[in-house]
CSV table of C-alpha atoms and ligand atoms in Angstrom, one decimal:
chain,number,residue,atom,x,y,z
A,1,MET,CA,31.2,11.0,-5.7
A,2,ALA,CA,28.8,13.9,-5.6
A,3,ALA,CA,25.2,13.1,-6.6
A,4,ILE,CA,24.4,13.6,-10.2
A,5,GLN,CA,22.3,16.7,-10.8
A,6,ALA,CA,20.5,17.8,-14.0
A,7,LEU,CA,19.4,21.1,-12.7
A,8,ARG,CA,20.1,23.6,-9.9
A,9,TRP,CA,17.7,26.2,-8.4
A,10,ASP,CA,19.2,28.9,-6.3
A,11,GLY,CA,15.9,30.3,-5.2
A,12,ARG,CA,15.7,32.8,-8.1
A,13,ARG,CA,17.5,31.3,-11.1
A,14,LEU,CA,17.6,27.9,-12.8
A,15,SER,CA,20.8,26.3,-14.2
A,16,VAL,CA,20.7,23.1,-16.2
A,17,VAL,CA,23.4,20.8,-17.5
A,18,ASP,CA,23.2,20.9,-21.3
A,19,GLN,CA,22.5,17.2,-22.0
A,20,THR,CA,23.2,17.5,-25.7
A,21,LEU,CA,26.9,18.0,-24.8
A,22,LEU,CA,27.2,15.0,-22.5
A,23,PRO,CA,29.3,12.9,-22.1
A,24,GLY,CA,31.9,15.1,-23.8
A,25,ALA,CA,31.4,18.2,-21.7
A,26,GLU,CA,29.5,19.1,-18.5
A,27,THR,CA,28.3,22.6,-19.4
A,28,TRP,CA,25.8,24.5,-17.3
A,29,LEU,CA,23.3,26.8,-18.9
A,30,ALA,CA,21.7,29.7,-16.9
A,31,LEU,CA,18.1,30.1,-17.8
A,32,THR,CA,16.1,33.2,-17.2
A,33,GLY,CA,12.4,32.8,-18.2
A,34,ALA,CA,9.8,31.0,-20.2
A,35,ALA,CA,11.2,31.4,-23.7
A,36,ASP,CA,14.8,30.2,-23.1
A,37,THR,CA,13.5,27.4,-20.8
A,38,ALA,CA,11.1,26.2,-23.6
A,39,ALA,CA,13.9,26.4,-26.2
A,40,ALA,CA,16.2,24.3,-23.9
A,41,ILE,CA,13.4,21.7,-23.5
A,42,ALA,CA,12.7,21.6,-27.3
A,43,ARG,CA,16.3,20.9,-28.2
A,44,LEU,CA,16.7,18.3,-25.4
A,45,ALA,CA,19.3,20.3,-23.4
A,46,VAL,CA,16.8,19.5,-20.6
A,47,ARG,CA,15.0,16.2,-21.1
A,48,GLY,CA,13.2,13.3,-19.4
A,49,ALA,CA,9.6,13.5,-18.4
A,50,PRO,CA,9.7,14.6,-14.8
A,51,ASN,CA,12.7,16.8,-15.4
A,52,ILE,CA,11.0,18.8,-18.2
A,53,GLY,CA,8.1,19.3,-15.9
A,54,ILE,CA,10.4,20.7,-13.1
A,55,ALA,CA,12.3,22.9,-15.6
A,56,ALA,CA,9.1,24.3,-17.1
A,57,ALA,CA,7.7,25.1,-13.6
A,58,TYR,CA,10.8,27.1,-12.8
A,59,GLY,CA,10.8,28.7,-16.2
A,60,LEU,CA,7.3,30.0,-15.6
A,61,ALA,CA,8.2,31.2,-12.1
A,62,MET,CA,11.2,33.0,-13.5
A,63,GLU,CA,9.1,34.7,-16.1
A,64,LEU,CA,6.7,35.9,-13.4
A,65,SER,CA,9.6,37.2,-11.3
A,66,ALA,CA,10.7,39.3,-14.3
A,67,ARG,CA,7.1,40.3,-15.4
A,68,PRO,CA,4.6,39.8,-12.6
A,69,SER,CA,1.4,39.9,-14.6
A,70,LEU,CA,-1.5,37.8,-15.8
A,71,GLY,CA,-0.4,38.4,-19.4
A,72,ALA,CA,3.1,37.1,-18.7
A,73,LEU,CA,1.6,34.1,-16.9
A,74,GLU,CA,-0.6,33.1,-19.9
A,75,GLU,CA,2.1,33.8,-22.5
A,76,GLY,CA,4.7,31.9,-20.6
A,77,ALA,CA,2.5,28.9,-20.0
A,78,GLU,CA,1.6,28.7,-23.6
A,79,ILE,CA,5.2,28.9,-24.8
A,80,LEU,CA,6.3,26.2,-22.3
A,81,MET,CA,3.4,23.8,-23.0
A,82,ALA,CA,4.2,24.0,-26.8
A,83,SER,CA,7.8,23.0,-26.3
A,84,ARG,CA,7.2,19.2,-26.3
A,85,PRO,CA,3.9,17.3,-26.6
A,86,THR,CA,4.2,13.7,-25.4
A,87,ALA,CA,5.4,13.8,-21.7
A,88,VAL,CA,2.4,14.9,-19.7
A,89,ASN,CA,4.6,16.1,-16.8
A,90,LEU,CA,5.3,19.3,-18.8
A,91,ALA,CA,1.7,20.4,-19.1
A,92,TRP,CA,0.9,19.1,-15.6
A,93,ALA,CA,3.6,21.1,-14.0
A,94,VAL,CA,2.9,24.3,-15.9
A,95,GLU,CA,-0.8,24.0,-15.0
A,96,ARG,CA,0.1,23.6,-11.3
A,97,VAL,CA,2.2,26.7,-11.3
A,98,ARG,CA,-0.4,28.6,-13.3
A,99,THR,CA,-3.1,27.7,-10.8
A,100,ALA,CA,-0.9,28.7,-7.8
A,101,ALA,CA,-0.1,32.0,-9.5
A,102,LEU,CA,-3.8,32.7,-10.4
A,103,GLY,CA,-4.7,32.1,-6.7
A,104,ALA,CA,-2.2,34.7,-5.5
A,105,GLY,CA,-2.5,38.5,-5.4
A,106,PRO,CA,-0.6,40.8,-7.8
A,107,SER,CA,2.2,41.3,-5.3
A,108,THR,CA,2.6,37.6,-4.5
A,109,ILE,CA,2.1,36.1,-8.0
A,110,ALA,CA,5.9,35.5,-8.5
A,111,SER,CA,6.6,34.1,-5.1
A,112,ALA,CA,3.5,31.8,-5.3
A,113,ALA,CA,4.8,30.5,-8.6
A,114,ARG,CA,8.4,30.0,-7.2
A,115,SER,CA,7.0,28.2,-4.2
A,116,GLU,CA,4.9,25.8,-6.3
A,117,ALA,CA,7.8,25.0,-8.6
A,118,GLN,CA,10.0,24.2,-5.6
A,119,LYS,CA,7.2,21.9,-4.3
A,120,ILE,CA,7.0,20.1,-7.6
A,121,HIS,CA,10.8,19.6,-7.6
A,122,ALA,CA,10.9,18.3,-4.0
A,123,ALA,CA,7.9,15.9,-4.7
A,124,GLU,CA,9.6,14.5,-7.8
A,125,ASP,CA,12.8,13.9,-5.9
A,126,ALA,CA,10.9,12.1,-3.2
A,127,ALA,CA,8.9,10.1,-5.8
A,128,SER,CA,12.1,8.9,-7.4
A,129,ALA,CA,13.4,7.5,-4.1
A,130,ALA,CA,10.1,5.8,-3.2
A,131,LEU,CA,9.4,4.2,-6.6
A,132,SER,CA,13.1,3.0,-6.8
A,133,GLY,CA,12.5,1.0,-3.6
A,134,PHE,CA,9.2,-0.5,-4.8
A,135,GLY,CA,10.8,-1.4,-8.2
A,136,ALA,CA,13.8,-3.1,-6.4
A,137,ASP,CA,11.3,-5.1,-4.2
A,138,LEU,CA,9.5,-6.3,-7.4
A,139,LEU,CA,12.7,-7.2,-9.3
A,140,SER,CA,14.5,-8.5,-6.2
A,141,SER,CA,15.6,-11.8,-7.9
A,142,ALA,CA,16.8,-10.1,-11.1
A,143,ARG,CA,20.6,-9.6,-11.5
A,144,THR,CA,20.8,-8.6,-15.2
A,145,VAL,CA,18.3,-5.9,-16.0
A,146,LEU,CA,17.8,-4.3,-19.5
A,147,THR,CA,16.8,-0.7,-19.8
A,148,HIS,CA,16.2,1.8,-22.5
A,149,CYS,CA,16.8,5.6,-23.0
A,150,ASN,CA,17.9,7.6,-19.9
A,151,THR,CA,15.8,7.6,-16.8
A,152,GLY,CA,18.3,8.5,-14.1
A,153,ALA,CA,19.1,11.7,-12.3
A,154,LEU,CA,19.5,13.5,-15.6
A,155,ALA,CA,15.8,12.8,-16.4
A,156,THR,CA,13.9,13.0,-13.1
A,157,GLY,CA,15.0,15.6,-10.5
A,158,GLY,CA,15.7,12.7,-8.2
A,159,ARG,CA,17.9,9.5,-8.5
A,160,GLY,CA,15.8,8.2,-11.3
A,161,SER,CA,12.8,6.1,-12.3
A,162,ALA,CA,13.7,3.0,-14.2
A,163,LEU,CA,17.4,3.7,-13.6
A,164,GLY,CA,16.6,4.5,-10.0
A,165,VAL,CA,15.2,0.9,-9.7
A,166,CYS,CA,18.5,-0.5,-11.2
A,167,ILE,CA,20.6,1.6,-8.8
A,168,GLU,CA,18.6,0.5,-5.8
A,169,LEU,CA,18.8,-3.1,-6.9
A,170,ALA,CA,22.6,-2.7,-7.3
A,171,GLU,CA,22.8,-1.2,-3.8
A,172,ARG,CA,20.9,-4.1,-2.3
A,173,HIS,CA,22.4,-7.1,-4.1
A,174,GLU,CA,25.8,-8.3,-5.3
A,175,GLY,CA,26.2,-9.1,-9.0
A,176,VAL,CA,23.6,-6.7,-10.4
A,177,ARG,CA,24.4,-5.6,-14.0
A,178,VAL,CA,22.6,-3.2,-16.3
A,179,ILE,CA,22.3,-3.7,-20.0
A,180,ALA,CA,21.8,-0.2,-21.5
A,181,CYS,CA,20.3,0.2,-25.0
A,182,GLU,CA,22.0,2.9,-26.9
A,183,THR,CA,18.7,4.5,-27.9
A,184,ARG,CA,18.9,5.7,-31.4
A,185,PRO,CA,18.7,8.3,-32.8
A,186,LEU,CA,19.9,10.6,-30.1
A,187,LEU,CA,21.7,8.0,-28.0
A,188,GLN,CA,20.3,8.9,-24.5
A,189,GLY,CA,21.4,5.4,-23.4
A,190,ALA,CA,24.9,5.6,-24.8
A,191,ARG,CA,25.6,9.2,-23.9
A,192,LEU,CA,23.6,9.6,-20.7
A,193,THR,CA,22.8,6.3,-19.0
A,194,ALA,CA,26.3,5.0,-19.6
A,195,TRP,CA,27.7,8.3,-18.1
A,196,GLU,CA,25.5,8.0,-15.0
A,197,LEU,CA,26.2,4.3,-14.4
A,198,GLN,CA,30.0,4.8,-14.9
A,199,ARG,CA,29.9,7.7,-12.4
A,200,LEU,CA,28.0,5.5,-9.9
A,201,GLY,CA,30.3,2.5,-10.4
A,202,ILE,CA,27.5,0.2,-11.3
A,203,PRO,CA,28.5,-2.6,-13.8
A,204,PHE,CA,26.9,-2.2,-17.2
A,205,SER,CA,27.1,-3.1,-20.8
A,206,LEU,CA,26.0,-1.0,-23.7
A,207,ILE,CA,24.2,-2.6,-26.6
A,208,VAL,CA,22.8,-1.4,-29.9
A,209,ASP,CA,19.0,-1.3,-29.8
A,210,GLY,CA,18.7,-4.2,-32.3
A,211,ALA,CA,20.6,-6.6,-30.0
A,212,ALA,CA,18.0,-6.4,-27.2
A,213,ALA,CA,15.4,-8.9,-28.5
A,214,GLY,CA,18.0,-11.5,-29.1
A,215,LEU,CA,19.6,-11.2,-25.7
A,216,VAL,CA,16.2,-11.4,-24.1
A,217,ARG,CA,15.4,-14.5,-26.1
A,218,ARG,CA,18.7,-16.1,-25.1
A,219,GLY,CA,17.9,-15.8,-21.4
A,220,VAL,CA,20.6,-13.2,-20.7
A,221,VAL,CA,18.1,-10.7,-19.3
A,222,ASP,CA,16.2,-11.3,-16.0
A,223,GLY,CA,13.9,-8.3,-16.3
A,224,VAL,CA,13.3,-5.2,-18.4
A,225,VAL,CA,12.6,-1.9,-16.7
A,226,VAL,CA,11.8,1.3,-18.6
A,227,GLY,CA,10.5,4.8,-17.8
A,228,CYS,CA,7.4,6.5,-19.2
A,229,ASP,CA,6.4,9.8,-20.7
A,230,ARG,CA,2.6,9.4,-20.4
A,231,VAL,CA,0.5,6.6,-18.9
A,232,ALA,CA,-3.1,6.7,-20.3
A,233,ALA,CA,-6.1,5.9,-18.1
A,234,ASN,CA,-6.2,2.3,-19.4
A,235,GLY,CA,-2.5,1.8,-18.6
A,236,ASP,CA,-1.1,2.1,-22.1
A,237,VAL,CA,2.3,3.7,-21.9
A,238,ALA,CA,4.1,6.1,-24.2
A,239,ASN,CA,7.9,6.0,-23.8
A,240,LYS,CA,11.1,6.5,-25.9
A,241,VAL,CA,10.8,4.9,-29.3
A,242,GLY,CA,12.0,1.3,-29.2
A,243,THR,CA,10.3,0.5,-25.9
A,244,TYR,CA,7.4,-1.4,-27.6
A,245,ALA,CA,9.9,-3.8,-29.3
A,246,HIS,CA,11.4,-4.6,-25.9
A,247,ALA,CA,8.0,-5.3,-24.5
A,248,LEU,CA,7.2,-7.7,-27.3
A,249,ALA,CA,10.5,-9.5,-26.9
A,250,ALA,CA,10.0,-9.7,-23.1
A,251,ARG,CA,6.5,-11.2,-23.5
A,252,ALA,CA,7.7,-13.7,-26.1
A,253,ALA,CA,10.5,-14.9,-23.7
A,254,GLY,CA,8.4,-14.8,-20.5
A,255,VAL,CA,10.5,-12.0,-19.0
A,256,ALA,CA,9.1,-9.4,-16.7
A,257,PHE,CA,8.6,-6.0,-18.4
A,258,VAL,CA,8.3,-3.2,-15.8
A,259,VAL,CA,7.5,0.4,-16.3
A,260,ALA,CA,8.6,2.9,-13.6
A,261,GLY,CA,7.6,6.5,-13.2
A,262,PRO,CA,6.0,9.0,-10.8
A,263,THR,CA,2.2,9.5,-10.7
A,264,SER,CA,2.8,12.9,-12.4
A,265,THR,CA,3.2,10.9,-15.6
A,266,ILE,CA,-0.3,9.4,-15.3
A,267,ASP,CA,-2.9,11.2,-17.4
A,268,VAL,CA,-6.4,10.0,-16.8
A,269,GLY,CA,-7.6,12.6,-19.3
A,270,THR,CA,-6.1,10.5,-22.1
A,271,PRO,CA,-8.2,7.3,-22.4
A,272,ASP,CA,-5.7,5.1,-24.1
A,273,GLY,CA,-2.4,4.9,-26.0
A,274,ASP,CA,-4.0,5.8,-29.4
A,275,ALA,CA,-5.0,9.2,-27.9
A,276,ILE,CA,-1.4,10.1,-26.9
A,277,GLU,CA,0.2,12.7,-29.2
A,278,ILE,CA,3.6,11.3,-30.4
A,279,GLU,CA,6.3,13.9,-31.0
A,280,GLU,CA,7.7,13.7,-34.5
A,281,ARG,CA,11.2,15.1,-34.6
A,282,GLY,CA,13.4,16.4,-37.4
A,283,ALA,CA,14.9,14.2,-40.2
A,284,GLU,CA,18.4,15.3,-39.5
A,285,GLU,CA,18.4,13.2,-36.2
A,286,VAL,CA,18.1,10.0,-38.3
A,287,LEU,CA,20.1,11.1,-41.4
A,288,GLN,CA,23.2,12.1,-39.4
A,289,PHE,CA,25.3,10.3,-36.8
A,290,GLY,CA,27.6,12.6,-34.8
A,291,GLY,CA,27.0,15.3,-37.4
A,292,VAL,CA,28.1,13.0,-40.3
A,293,LEU,CA,25.5,12.2,-43.0
A,294,VAL,CA,24.8,8.4,-43.0
A,295,ALA,CA,22.1,8.2,-45.7
A,296,PRO,CA,21.8,9.8,-49.1
A,297,SER,CA,20.9,13.5,-48.7
A,298,GLY,CA,17.1,14.0,-49.4
A,299,THR,CA,16.2,10.5,-48.0
A,300,SER,CA,12.6,10.5,-46.6
A,301,VAL,CA,12.6,9.9,-42.8
A,302,ILE,CA,9.9,9.0,-40.3
A,303,ASN,CA,11.2,10.0,-36.8
A,304,PRO,CA,8.7,9.4,-34.0
A,305,ALA,CA,10.4,10.2,-30.7
A,306,PHE,CA,8.1,7.8,-28.7
A,307,ASP,CA,6.0,4.7,-29.2
A,308,VAL,CA,3.1,3.2,-27.2
A,309,THR,CA,3.2,-0.1,-25.4
A,310,PRO,CA,-0.2,-1.6,-24.6
A,311,ALA,CA,-1.0,-2.2,-20.9
A,312,SER,CA,-1.5,-5.9,-21.7
A,313,LEU,CA,2.3,-6.3,-22.4
A,314,ILE,CA,3.3,-4.6,-19.1
A,315,SER,CA,3.9,-6.7,-16.0
A,316,ALA,CA,3.7,-3.8,-13.6
A,317,LEU,CA,3.7,0.0,-13.3
A,318,VAL,CA,5.8,1.1,-10.4
A,319,THR,CA,5.1,4.5,-8.9
A,320,GLU,CA,5.9,6.3,-5.7
A,321,LYS,CA,2.4,5.4,-4.5
A,322,GLY,CA,2.9,1.7,-5.1
A,323,VAL,CA,2.6,-0.9,-7.9
A,324,ALA,CA,-0.2,-1.4,-10.4
A,325,SER,CA,-0.3,-5.1,-11.5
A,326,PRO,CA,-2.1,-6.2,-13.6
A,327,LEU,CA,-2.0,-2.9,-15.3
A,328,ASP,CA,-5.5,-1.7,-16.3
A,329,ALA,CA,-7.9,1.1,-15.8
A,330,ALA,CA,-8.9,0.0,-12.3
A,331,SER,CA,-5.3,-0.4,-11.0
A,332,VAL,CA,-4.3,2.9,-12.6
A,333,ALA,CA,-7.2,4.6,-10.9
A,334,SER,CA,-6.3,3.0,-7.5
A,335,LEU,CA,-2.8,4.6,-7.7
A,336,LEU,CA,-4.5,8.0,-7.8
A,337,ALA,CA,-7.2,7.4,-5.2
B,1,MRU,O1,13.2,12.4,-25.6
B,1,MRU,P1,13.6,12.2,-24.1
B,1,MRU,O2,15.1,11.9,-23.9
B,1,MRU,O3,13.1,13.3,-23.2
B,1,MRU,O4,12.8,10.9,-23.7
B,1,MRU,C1,12.9,10.4,-22.4
B,1,MRU,C2,12.2,9.1,-22.2
B,1,MRU,O5,11.6,8.6,-23.0
B,1,MRU,C3,12.3,8.6,-20.8
B,1,MRU,O6,12.3,7.2,-20.9
B,1,MRU,C4,11.1,9.1,-20.0
B,1,MRU,O7,11.0,10.5,-20.1
B,1,MRU,C5,11.1,8.7,-18.6
B,1,MRU,S1,12.4,9.6,-17.8
B,1,MRU,C6,12.2,9.2,-16.2
């Protein structure tokens, strides 16, 4: 089985698998610059914190290949950064490409941007592999692991963050099983994590999000591992909505609750979870299921795409640079030292 890929870069052009169409169809979209890359990120055709950073970096590089100018650099950076607010990897990657481009001369602005985007992509791939190993060390005695959303190859540019930990655990030990939460409203767990695990041949069961706490309380789950979209300086973590409830259930049951992600997701400029901007998405995502209206039309909706889990509920943060545990300002800072 070929490795799962979310995006392909041929040196000039980026193609991404349209994740809104999975698992029904594996359709590749050819992207050309900042505007279409930003649109693909905003509608979740490309998604997952590290992956939107990589895509945005290539989007800006392609924009500069088409229009090698400082104006295009600033316009492209602005469009891309506005596409989604919560995952810091997006702004971080755009800023890295912008800095590399500003440091280049007019004739090399595009090649400098392309080279920086490729470096980001390669580093995220390597980070996935390293942190998966650290996470599997940490959870070595766990055989049934619960996860939320999709944090695999579709989300990271490498093998995965939280799902990378599950995959590594399954490679190392017999009898590892993943419990995947469906992840309402957009079903990243059902559509994407189940698709990845099935292709990888790793045993798993899919559950509705509301079943998670009861299974954790009954002792069915040995550990919970989730990804992250932004880690604040004090260790508070923003991740897909529903994550906080899993952390509360894990704490009540005395089960390990592990967050996995590359250090590109750490934002020391954000002091704590309350300062993280939480993306609010459209009402139709909640009002409809598979395109069918499931609530009276006109129903008022609150649809935060993410929630914040306080550091005090997190057993460990696993990154490519090692593990922060207990998770607090000092251990976060030491990961970046
Ligand atoms: O809205 P999404 O699908 O982009 O949300 C993704 C998540 O919340 C993931 O858990 C997170 O980005 C980590 S991906 C390694």
